[in-house]
PDB file of C-alpha atoms and ligand atoms in Angstrom:
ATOM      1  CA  UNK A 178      -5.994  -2.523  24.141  1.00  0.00           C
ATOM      2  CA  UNK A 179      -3.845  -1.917  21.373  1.00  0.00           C
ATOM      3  CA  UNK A 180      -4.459   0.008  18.011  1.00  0.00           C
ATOM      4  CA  UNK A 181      -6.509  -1.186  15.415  1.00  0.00           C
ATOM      5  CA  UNK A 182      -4.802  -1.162  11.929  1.00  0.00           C
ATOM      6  CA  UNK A 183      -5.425   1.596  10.031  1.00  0.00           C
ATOM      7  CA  UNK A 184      -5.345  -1.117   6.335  1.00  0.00           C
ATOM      8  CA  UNK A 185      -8.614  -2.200   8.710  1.00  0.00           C
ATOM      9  CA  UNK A 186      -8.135  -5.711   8.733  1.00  0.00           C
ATOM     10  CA  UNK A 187      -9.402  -5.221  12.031  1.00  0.00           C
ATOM     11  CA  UNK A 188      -6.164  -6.981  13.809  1.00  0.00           C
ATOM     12  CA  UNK A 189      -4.072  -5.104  15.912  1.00  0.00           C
ATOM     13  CA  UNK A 190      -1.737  -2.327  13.915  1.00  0.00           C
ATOM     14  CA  UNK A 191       1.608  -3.839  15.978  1.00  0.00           C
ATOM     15  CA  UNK A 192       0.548  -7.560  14.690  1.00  0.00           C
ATOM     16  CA  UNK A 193      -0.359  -6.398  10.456  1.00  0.00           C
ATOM     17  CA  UNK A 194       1.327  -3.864   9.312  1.00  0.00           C
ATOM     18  CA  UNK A 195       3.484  -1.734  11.859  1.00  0.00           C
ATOM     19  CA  UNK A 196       6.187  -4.340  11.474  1.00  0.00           C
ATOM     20  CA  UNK A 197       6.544  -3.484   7.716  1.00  0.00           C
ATOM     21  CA  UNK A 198       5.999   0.295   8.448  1.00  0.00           C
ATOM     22  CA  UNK A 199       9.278   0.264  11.000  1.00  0.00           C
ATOM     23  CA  UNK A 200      11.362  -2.242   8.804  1.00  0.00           C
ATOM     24  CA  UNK A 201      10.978  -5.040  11.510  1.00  0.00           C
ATOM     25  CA  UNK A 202       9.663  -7.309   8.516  1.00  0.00           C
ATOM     26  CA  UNK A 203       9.874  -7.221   4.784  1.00  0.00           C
ATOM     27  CA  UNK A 204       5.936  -8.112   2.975  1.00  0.00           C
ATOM     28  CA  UNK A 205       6.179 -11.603   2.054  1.00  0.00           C
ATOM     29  CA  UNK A 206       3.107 -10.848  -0.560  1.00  0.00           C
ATOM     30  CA  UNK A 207       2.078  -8.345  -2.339  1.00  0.00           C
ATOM     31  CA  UNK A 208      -1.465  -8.150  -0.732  1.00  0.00           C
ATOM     32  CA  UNK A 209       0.521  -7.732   2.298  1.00  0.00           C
ATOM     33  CA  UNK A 210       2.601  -5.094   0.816  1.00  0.00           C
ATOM     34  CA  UNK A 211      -0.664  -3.412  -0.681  1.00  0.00           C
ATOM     35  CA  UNK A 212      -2.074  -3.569   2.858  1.00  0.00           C
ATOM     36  CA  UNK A 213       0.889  -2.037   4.165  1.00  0.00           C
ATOM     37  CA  UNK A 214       1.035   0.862   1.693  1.00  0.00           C
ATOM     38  CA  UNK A 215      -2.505   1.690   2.718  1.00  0.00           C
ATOM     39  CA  UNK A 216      -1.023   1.732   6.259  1.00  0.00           C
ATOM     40  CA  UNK A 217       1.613   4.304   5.356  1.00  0.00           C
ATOM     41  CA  UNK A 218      -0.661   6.652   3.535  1.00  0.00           C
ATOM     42  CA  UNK A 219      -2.725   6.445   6.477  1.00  0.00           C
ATOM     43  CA  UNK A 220      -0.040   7.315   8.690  1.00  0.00           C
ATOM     44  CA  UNK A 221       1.729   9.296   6.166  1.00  0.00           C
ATOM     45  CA  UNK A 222       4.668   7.788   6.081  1.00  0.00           C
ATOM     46  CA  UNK A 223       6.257   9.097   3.344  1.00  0.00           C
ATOM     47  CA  UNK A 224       9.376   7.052   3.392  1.00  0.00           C
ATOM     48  CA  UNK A 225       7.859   3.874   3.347  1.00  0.00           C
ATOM     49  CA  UNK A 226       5.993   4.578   0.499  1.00  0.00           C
ATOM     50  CA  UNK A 227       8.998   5.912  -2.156  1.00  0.00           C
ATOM     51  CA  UNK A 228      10.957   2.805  -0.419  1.00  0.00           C
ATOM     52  CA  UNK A 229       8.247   0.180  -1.576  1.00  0.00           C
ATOM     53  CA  UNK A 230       7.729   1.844  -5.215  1.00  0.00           C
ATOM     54  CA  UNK A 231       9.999   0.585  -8.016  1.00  0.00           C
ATOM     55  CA  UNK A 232      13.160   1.243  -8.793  1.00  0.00           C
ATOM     56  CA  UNK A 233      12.056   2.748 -11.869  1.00  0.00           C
ATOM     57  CA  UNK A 234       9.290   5.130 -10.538  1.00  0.00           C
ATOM     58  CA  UNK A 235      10.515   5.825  -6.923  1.00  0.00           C
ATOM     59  CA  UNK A 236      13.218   8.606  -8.940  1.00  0.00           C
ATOM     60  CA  UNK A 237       9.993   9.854  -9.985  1.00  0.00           C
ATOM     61  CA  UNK A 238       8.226  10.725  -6.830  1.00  0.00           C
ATOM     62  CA  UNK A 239       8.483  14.212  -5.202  1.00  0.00           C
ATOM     63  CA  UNK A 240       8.448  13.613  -1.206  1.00  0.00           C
ATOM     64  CA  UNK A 241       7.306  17.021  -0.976  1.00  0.00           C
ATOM     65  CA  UNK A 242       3.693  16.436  -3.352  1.00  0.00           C
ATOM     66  CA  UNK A 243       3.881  13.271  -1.716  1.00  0.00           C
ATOM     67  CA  UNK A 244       3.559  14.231   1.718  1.00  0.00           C
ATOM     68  CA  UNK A 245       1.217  16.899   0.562  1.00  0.00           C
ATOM     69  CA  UNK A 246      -1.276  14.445  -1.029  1.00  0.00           C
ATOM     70  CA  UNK A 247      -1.266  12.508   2.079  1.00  0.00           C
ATOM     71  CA  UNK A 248      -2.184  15.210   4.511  1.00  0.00           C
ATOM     72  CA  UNK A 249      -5.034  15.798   2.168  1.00  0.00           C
ATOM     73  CA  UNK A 250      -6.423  12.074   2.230  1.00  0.00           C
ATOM     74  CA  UNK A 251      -7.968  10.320   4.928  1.00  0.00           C
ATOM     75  CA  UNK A 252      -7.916   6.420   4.767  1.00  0.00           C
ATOM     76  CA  UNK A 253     -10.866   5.348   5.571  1.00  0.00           C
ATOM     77  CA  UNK A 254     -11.280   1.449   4.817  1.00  0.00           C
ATOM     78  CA  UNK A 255      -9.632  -0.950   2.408  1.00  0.00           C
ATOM     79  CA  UNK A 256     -11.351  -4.196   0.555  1.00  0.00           C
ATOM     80  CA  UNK A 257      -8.682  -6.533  -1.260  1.00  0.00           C
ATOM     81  CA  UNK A 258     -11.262  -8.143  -3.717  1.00  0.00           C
ATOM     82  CA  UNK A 259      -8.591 -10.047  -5.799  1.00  0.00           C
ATOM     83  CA  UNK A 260      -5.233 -11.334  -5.987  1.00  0.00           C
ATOM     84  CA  UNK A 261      -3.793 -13.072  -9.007  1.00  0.00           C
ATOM     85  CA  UNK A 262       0.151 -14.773  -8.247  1.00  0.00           C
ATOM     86  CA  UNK A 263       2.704 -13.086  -5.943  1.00  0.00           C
ATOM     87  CA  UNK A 264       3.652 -16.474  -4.769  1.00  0.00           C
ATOM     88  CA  UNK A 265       6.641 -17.726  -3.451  1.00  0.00           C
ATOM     89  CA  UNK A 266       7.367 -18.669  -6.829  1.00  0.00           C
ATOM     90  CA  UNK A 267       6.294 -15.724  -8.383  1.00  0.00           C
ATOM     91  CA  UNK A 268       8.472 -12.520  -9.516  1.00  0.00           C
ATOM     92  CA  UNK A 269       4.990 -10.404 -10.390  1.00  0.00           C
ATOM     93  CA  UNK A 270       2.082 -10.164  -9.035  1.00  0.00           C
ATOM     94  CA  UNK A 271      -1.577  -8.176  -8.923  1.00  0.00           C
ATOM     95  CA  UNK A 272      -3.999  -7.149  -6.156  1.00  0.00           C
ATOM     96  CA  UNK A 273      -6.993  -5.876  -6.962  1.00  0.00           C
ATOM     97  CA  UNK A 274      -8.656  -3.338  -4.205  1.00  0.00           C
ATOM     98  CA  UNK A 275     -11.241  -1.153  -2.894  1.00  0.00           C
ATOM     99  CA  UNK A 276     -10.327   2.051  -0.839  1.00  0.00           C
ATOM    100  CA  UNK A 277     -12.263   3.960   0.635  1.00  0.00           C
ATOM    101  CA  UNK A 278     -11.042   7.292   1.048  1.00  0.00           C
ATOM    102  CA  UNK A 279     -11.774  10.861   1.893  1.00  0.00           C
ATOM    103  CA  UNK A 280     -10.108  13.736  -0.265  1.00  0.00           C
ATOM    104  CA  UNK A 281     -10.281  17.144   1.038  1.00  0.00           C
ATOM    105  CA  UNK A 282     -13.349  16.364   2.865  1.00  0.00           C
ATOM    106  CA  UNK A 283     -15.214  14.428  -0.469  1.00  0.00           C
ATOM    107  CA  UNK A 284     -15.464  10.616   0.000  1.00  0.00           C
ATOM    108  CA  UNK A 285     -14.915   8.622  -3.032  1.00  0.00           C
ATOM    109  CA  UNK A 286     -14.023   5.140  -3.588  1.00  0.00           C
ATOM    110  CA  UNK A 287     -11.104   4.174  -5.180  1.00  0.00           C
ATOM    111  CA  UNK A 288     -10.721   0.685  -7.188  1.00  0.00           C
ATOM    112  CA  UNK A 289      -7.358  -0.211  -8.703  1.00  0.00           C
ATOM    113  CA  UNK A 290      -5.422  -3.307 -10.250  1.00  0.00           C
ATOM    114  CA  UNK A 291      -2.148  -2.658  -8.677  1.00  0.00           C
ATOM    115  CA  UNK A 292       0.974  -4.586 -10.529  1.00  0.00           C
ATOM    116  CA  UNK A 293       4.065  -5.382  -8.244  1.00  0.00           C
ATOM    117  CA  UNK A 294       6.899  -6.692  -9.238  1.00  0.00           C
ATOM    118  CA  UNK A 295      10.399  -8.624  -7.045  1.00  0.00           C
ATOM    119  CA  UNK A 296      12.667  -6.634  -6.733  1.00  0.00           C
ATOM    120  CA  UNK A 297      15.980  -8.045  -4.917  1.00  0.00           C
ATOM    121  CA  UNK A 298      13.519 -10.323  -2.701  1.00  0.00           C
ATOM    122  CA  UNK A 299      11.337  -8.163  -1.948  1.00  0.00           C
ATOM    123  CA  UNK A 300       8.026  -6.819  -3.372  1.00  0.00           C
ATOM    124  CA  UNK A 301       7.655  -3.688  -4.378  1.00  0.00           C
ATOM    125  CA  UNK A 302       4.352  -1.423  -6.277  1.00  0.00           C
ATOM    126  CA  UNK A 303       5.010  -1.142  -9.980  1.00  0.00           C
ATOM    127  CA  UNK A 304       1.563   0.937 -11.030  1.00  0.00           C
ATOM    128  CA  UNK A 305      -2.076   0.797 -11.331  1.00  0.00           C
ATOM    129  CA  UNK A 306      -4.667   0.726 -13.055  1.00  0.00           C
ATOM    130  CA  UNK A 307      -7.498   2.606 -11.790  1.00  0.00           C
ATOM    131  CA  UNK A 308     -11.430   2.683 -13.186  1.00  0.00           C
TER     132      UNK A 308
HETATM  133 ZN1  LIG B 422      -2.654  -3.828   8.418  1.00  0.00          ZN
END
């Protein structure tokens, strides 16, 4: 049996987001790219993450912290409670979530209105808005 995805949409992790993780597909959504962002922080993939950020913040981002902050979080569920556009129309969109996480050993749930924005066909995070 394969892998379960780690953005726990309970389908396999080769058939949700380990496409997008590899480059094999681009997100056609931005749910899909949220769900694959959770993916890559669960598997720390660093790369993915600075490559899916916009252009504008991903000069921003230290690899270094970022890797850092990853080994310190454990993924432990997401909940996508809202999406608003990020159509096939659409050059913005928002997706409204739920994580679950664990932070050096502390769980705590994290809730945050995520913007994205097209960027050159595809979707990428712009920031959030947490609570
Ligand atoms: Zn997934």
């Amino acid at each position: 049996m394969s892998r379960l995805c780690p953005c726990t949409s309970k389908l396999a992790f080769d058939k949700c987001c380990q496409p997008y993780l590899t480059g094999k597909k681009i997100p056609e959504t931005p749910e899909k790219l949220m769900r694959s962002r959770f993916s890559a922080y669960a598997t720390r993939k660093v790369e993915y993450l600075i490559a899916t950020t916009c252009a504008e913040e991903r000069s921003k981002i230290d690899p270094d912290e970022l890797a850092s902050y990853c080994r310190t979080v454990s993924c432990i569920s997401l909940k996508i409670v809202k999406t608003e556009a990020g159509g096939p129309q659409d050059d913005a969109g928002t997706v409204l979530f739920y994580a679950s996480l664990q932070v050096n050993g502390k769980r705590m749930l994290h809730r945050e209105l995520s913007r994205f924005n097209r960027e050159q066909e595809r979707w990428v995070y712009v920031d959030g808005e947490t609570n």
